[in-house]
Tab-separated table of C-alpha atoms in Angstrom:
chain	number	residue	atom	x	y	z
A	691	UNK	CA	123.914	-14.650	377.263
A	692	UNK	CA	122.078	-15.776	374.704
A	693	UNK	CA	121.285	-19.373	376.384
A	694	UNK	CA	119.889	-17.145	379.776
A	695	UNK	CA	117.873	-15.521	377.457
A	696	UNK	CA	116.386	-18.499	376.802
A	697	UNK	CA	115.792	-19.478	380.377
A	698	UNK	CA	112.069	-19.267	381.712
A	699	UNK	CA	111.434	-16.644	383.863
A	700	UNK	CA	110.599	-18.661	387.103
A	701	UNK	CA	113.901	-20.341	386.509
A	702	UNK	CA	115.782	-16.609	385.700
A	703	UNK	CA	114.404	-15.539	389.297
A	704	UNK	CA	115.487	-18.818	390.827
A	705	UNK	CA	119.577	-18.128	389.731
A	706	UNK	CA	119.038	-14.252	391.410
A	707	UNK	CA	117.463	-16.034	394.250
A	708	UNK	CA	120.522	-18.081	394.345
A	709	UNK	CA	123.017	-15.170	393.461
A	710	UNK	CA	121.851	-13.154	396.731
A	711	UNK	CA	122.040	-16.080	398.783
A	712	UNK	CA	125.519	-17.542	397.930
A	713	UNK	CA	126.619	-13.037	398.378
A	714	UNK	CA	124.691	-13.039	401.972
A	715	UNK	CA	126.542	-16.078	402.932
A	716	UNK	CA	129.962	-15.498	402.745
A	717	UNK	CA	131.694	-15.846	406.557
A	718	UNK	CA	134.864	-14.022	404.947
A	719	UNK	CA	137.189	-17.220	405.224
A	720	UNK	CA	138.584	-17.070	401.631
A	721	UNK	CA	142.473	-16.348	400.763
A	722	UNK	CA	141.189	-12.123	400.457
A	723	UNK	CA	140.832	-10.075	403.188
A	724	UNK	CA	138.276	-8.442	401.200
A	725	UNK	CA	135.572	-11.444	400.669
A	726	UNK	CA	133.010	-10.101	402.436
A	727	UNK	CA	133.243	-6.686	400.601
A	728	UNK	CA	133.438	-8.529	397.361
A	729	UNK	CA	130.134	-10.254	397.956
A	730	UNK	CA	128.372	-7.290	399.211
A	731	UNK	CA	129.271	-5.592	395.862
A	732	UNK	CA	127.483	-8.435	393.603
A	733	UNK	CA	124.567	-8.262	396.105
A	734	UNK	CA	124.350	-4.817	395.799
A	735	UNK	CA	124.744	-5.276	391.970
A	736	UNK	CA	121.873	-8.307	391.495
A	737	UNK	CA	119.494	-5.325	393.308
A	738	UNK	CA	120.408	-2.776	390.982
A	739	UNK	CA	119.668	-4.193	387.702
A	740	UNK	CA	116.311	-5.251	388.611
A	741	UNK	CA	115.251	-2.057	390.370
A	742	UNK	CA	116.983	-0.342	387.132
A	743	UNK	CA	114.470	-2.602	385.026
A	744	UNK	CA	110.814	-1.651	387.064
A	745	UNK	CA	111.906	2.274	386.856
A	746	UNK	CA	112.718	1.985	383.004
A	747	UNK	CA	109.312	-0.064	382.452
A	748	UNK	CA	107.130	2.477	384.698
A	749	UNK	CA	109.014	5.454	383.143
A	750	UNK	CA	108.060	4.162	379.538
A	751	UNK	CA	103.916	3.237	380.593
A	752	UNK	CA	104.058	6.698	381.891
A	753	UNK	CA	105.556	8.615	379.005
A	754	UNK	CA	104.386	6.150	376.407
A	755	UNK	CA	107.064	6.034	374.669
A	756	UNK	CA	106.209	2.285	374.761
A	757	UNK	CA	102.621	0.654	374.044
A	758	UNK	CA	101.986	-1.459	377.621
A	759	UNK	CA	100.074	-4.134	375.599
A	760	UNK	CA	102.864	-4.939	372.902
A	761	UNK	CA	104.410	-8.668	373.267
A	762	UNK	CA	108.090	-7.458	374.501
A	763	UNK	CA	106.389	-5.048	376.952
A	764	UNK	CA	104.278	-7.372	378.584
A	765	UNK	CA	107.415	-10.089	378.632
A	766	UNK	CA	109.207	-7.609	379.898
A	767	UNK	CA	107.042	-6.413	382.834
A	768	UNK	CA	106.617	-9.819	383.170
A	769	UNK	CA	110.034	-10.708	383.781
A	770	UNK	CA	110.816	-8.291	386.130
A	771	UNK	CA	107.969	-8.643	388.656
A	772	UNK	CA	109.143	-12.403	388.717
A	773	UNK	CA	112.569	-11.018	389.806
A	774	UNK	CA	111.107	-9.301	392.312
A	775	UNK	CA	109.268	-12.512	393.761
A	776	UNK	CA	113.034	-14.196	393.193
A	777	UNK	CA	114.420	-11.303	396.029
A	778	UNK	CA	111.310	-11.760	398.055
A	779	UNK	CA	112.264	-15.579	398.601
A	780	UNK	CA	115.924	-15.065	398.685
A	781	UNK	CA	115.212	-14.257	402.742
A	782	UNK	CA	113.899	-17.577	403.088
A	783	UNK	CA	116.148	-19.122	400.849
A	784	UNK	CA	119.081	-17.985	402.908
A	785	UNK	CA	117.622	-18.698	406.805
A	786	UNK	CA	117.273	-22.675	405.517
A	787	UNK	CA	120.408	-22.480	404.871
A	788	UNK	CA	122.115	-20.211	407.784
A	789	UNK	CA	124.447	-21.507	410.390
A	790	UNK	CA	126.148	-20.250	412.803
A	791	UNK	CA	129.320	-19.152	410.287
A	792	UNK	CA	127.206	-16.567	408.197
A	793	UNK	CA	124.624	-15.519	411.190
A	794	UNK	CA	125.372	-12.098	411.019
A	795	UNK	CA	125.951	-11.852	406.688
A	796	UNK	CA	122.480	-13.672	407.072
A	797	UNK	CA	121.434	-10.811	409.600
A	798	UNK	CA	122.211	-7.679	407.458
A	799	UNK	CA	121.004	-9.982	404.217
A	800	UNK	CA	117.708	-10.135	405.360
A	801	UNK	CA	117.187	-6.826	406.938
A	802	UNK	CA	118.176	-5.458	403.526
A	803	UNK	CA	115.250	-6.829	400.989
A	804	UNK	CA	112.737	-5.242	402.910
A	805	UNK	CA	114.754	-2.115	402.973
A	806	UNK	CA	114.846	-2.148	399.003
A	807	UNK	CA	111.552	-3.858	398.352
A	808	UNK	CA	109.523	-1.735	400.417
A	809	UNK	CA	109.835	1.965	398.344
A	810	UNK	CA	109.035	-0.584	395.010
A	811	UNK	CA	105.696	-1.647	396.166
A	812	UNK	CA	104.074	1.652	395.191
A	813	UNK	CA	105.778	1.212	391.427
A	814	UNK	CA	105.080	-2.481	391.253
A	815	UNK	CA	101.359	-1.919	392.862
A	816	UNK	CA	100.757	0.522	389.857
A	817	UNK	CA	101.578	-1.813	387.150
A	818	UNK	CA	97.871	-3.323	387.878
A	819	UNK	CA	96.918	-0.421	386.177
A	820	UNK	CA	98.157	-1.452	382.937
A	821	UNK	CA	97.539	-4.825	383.691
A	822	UNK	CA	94.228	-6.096	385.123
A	823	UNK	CA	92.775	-7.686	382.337
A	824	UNK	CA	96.410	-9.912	381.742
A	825	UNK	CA	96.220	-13.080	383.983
A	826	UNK	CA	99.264	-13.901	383.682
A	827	UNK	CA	100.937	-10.628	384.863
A	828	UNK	CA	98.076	-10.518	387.633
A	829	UNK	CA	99.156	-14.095	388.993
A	830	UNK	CA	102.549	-13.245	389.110
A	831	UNK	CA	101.886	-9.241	390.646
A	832	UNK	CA	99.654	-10.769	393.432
A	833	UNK	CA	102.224	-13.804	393.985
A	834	UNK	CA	104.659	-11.555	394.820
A	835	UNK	CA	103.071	-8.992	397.286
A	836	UNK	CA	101.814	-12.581	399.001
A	837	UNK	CA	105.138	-13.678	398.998
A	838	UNK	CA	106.572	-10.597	399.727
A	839	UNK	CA	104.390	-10.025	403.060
A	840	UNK	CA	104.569	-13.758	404.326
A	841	UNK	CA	108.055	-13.204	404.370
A	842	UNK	CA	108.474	-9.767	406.049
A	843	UNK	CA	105.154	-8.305	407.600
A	844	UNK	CA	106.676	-9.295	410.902
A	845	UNK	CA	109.673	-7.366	411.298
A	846	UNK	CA	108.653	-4.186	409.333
A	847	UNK	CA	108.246	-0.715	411.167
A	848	UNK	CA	104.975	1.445	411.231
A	849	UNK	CA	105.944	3.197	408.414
A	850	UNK	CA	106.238	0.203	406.008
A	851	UNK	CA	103.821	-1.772	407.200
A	852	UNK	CA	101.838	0.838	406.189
A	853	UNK	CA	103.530	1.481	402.885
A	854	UNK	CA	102.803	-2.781	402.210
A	855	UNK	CA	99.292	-1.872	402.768
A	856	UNK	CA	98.653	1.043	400.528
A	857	UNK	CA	100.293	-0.705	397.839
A	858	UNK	CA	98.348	-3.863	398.725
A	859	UNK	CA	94.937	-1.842	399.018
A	860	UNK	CA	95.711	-0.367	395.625
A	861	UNK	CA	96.981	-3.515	393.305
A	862	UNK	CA	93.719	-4.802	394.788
A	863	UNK	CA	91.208	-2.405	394.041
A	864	UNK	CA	92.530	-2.462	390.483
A	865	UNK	CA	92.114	-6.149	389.945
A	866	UNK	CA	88.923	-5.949	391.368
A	867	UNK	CA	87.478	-3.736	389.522
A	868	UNK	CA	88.217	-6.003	386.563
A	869	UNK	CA	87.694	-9.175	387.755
A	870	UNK	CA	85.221	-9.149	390.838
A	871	UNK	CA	81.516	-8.532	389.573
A	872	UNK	CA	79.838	-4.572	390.048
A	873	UNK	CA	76.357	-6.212	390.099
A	874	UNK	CA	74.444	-9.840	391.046
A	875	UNK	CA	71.768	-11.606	390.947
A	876	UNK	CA	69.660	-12.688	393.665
A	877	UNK	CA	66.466	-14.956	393.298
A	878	UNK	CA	63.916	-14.545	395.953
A	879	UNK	CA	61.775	-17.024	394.419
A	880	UNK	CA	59.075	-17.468	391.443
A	881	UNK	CA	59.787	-19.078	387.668
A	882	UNK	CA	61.189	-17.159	384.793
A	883	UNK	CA	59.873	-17.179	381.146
A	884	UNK	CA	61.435	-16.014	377.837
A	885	UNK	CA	64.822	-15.404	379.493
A	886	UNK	CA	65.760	-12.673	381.317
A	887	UNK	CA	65.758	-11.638	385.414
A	888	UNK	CA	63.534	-14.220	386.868
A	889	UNK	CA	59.793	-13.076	388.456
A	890	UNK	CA	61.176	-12.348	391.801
A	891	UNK	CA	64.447	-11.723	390.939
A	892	UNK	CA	66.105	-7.765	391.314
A	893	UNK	CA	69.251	-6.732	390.083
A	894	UNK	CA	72.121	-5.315	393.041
């Protein structure tokens, strides 16, 4: 455990992106009759942990029973929205490697991240809230919902297309308001002096 712990995060997400994969896979022709049930349980399993991780994080920025700028917070939320990207690419992780054997594990694989992704987005959105001034947190937040959408926006319903673009809307208003200027410059001409807004020059 301790040697995971030591793992970098990119790398963590790539063993859960490998976990789900290897659990989709499964065509059921092991010695058990119950393979195929065996492998849905650790699939099942990989999703729980991280979803239990985002609702413990959001429940402790909201409460405050944790401070969202302290080191081990920000590793933490860190961490998890990289496990989240690690699900996100498990989908196309799995259909480069589908044949016809698995087609169907494959089938219900992939139709399940969206289904357990999608009612996240909100929670995951909202973490921009806490953390639009950390670049690192806003690379990997805004990696994911790119990854996230390239992989699914195709075969979603009405209803969570929708739901990818409220969360989408709002994890980018946040960061924008941060990082994309409220005012600019614009120089219609004539020579400044002393510093300052140019002659000619009006403030937007």
């Amino acid at each position: 455990i301790d040697g995971y712990r030591r793992i970098p995060y990119v790398h963590r997400a790539k063993i859960l992106t490998t976990l789900l994969v290897a659990s989709s896979s499964s065509n059921g022709g092991g010695n058990e009759p119950n393979t195929n049930d065996k492998s849905q349980q650790i699939f099942n399993s990989c999703l729980t942990v991280v979803q239990s991780s985002l609702s413990y994080i959001i429940q402790a920025l909201q409460s405050k029973t944790v401070k969202a700028h302290e080191l081990h917070t920000q590793e933490r939320v860190c961490l998890c929205i990289t496990l989240y990207k690690g699900i996100a690419l498990s989908s196309d992780m799995s259909s480069a490697s589908n044949n016809n054997a698995n087609i169907n594990n494959h089938t219900n694989h992939f139709n399940q991240i969206p289904i357990f992704l999608t009612p996240s987005l909100p929670h995951l959105s909202a973490l921009m809230t806490y953390y639009a001034k950390d670049l690192a947190i806003c690379e990997v937040l805004l990696g994911f919902f790119r990854d996230y959408t390239e992989q699914f926006i195709a075969i979603l319903d009405r209803e969570n297309c929708l739901a990818v673009f409220r969360a989408s809307a709002d994890l980018l208003t946040h960061y924008s308001k941060h990082h994309c200027a409220s005012s600019r410059s614009i120089v219609t001409g004539g020579g400044g002096a002393n510093g300052g807004l140019l002659d000619g020059e009006r403030r937007l």
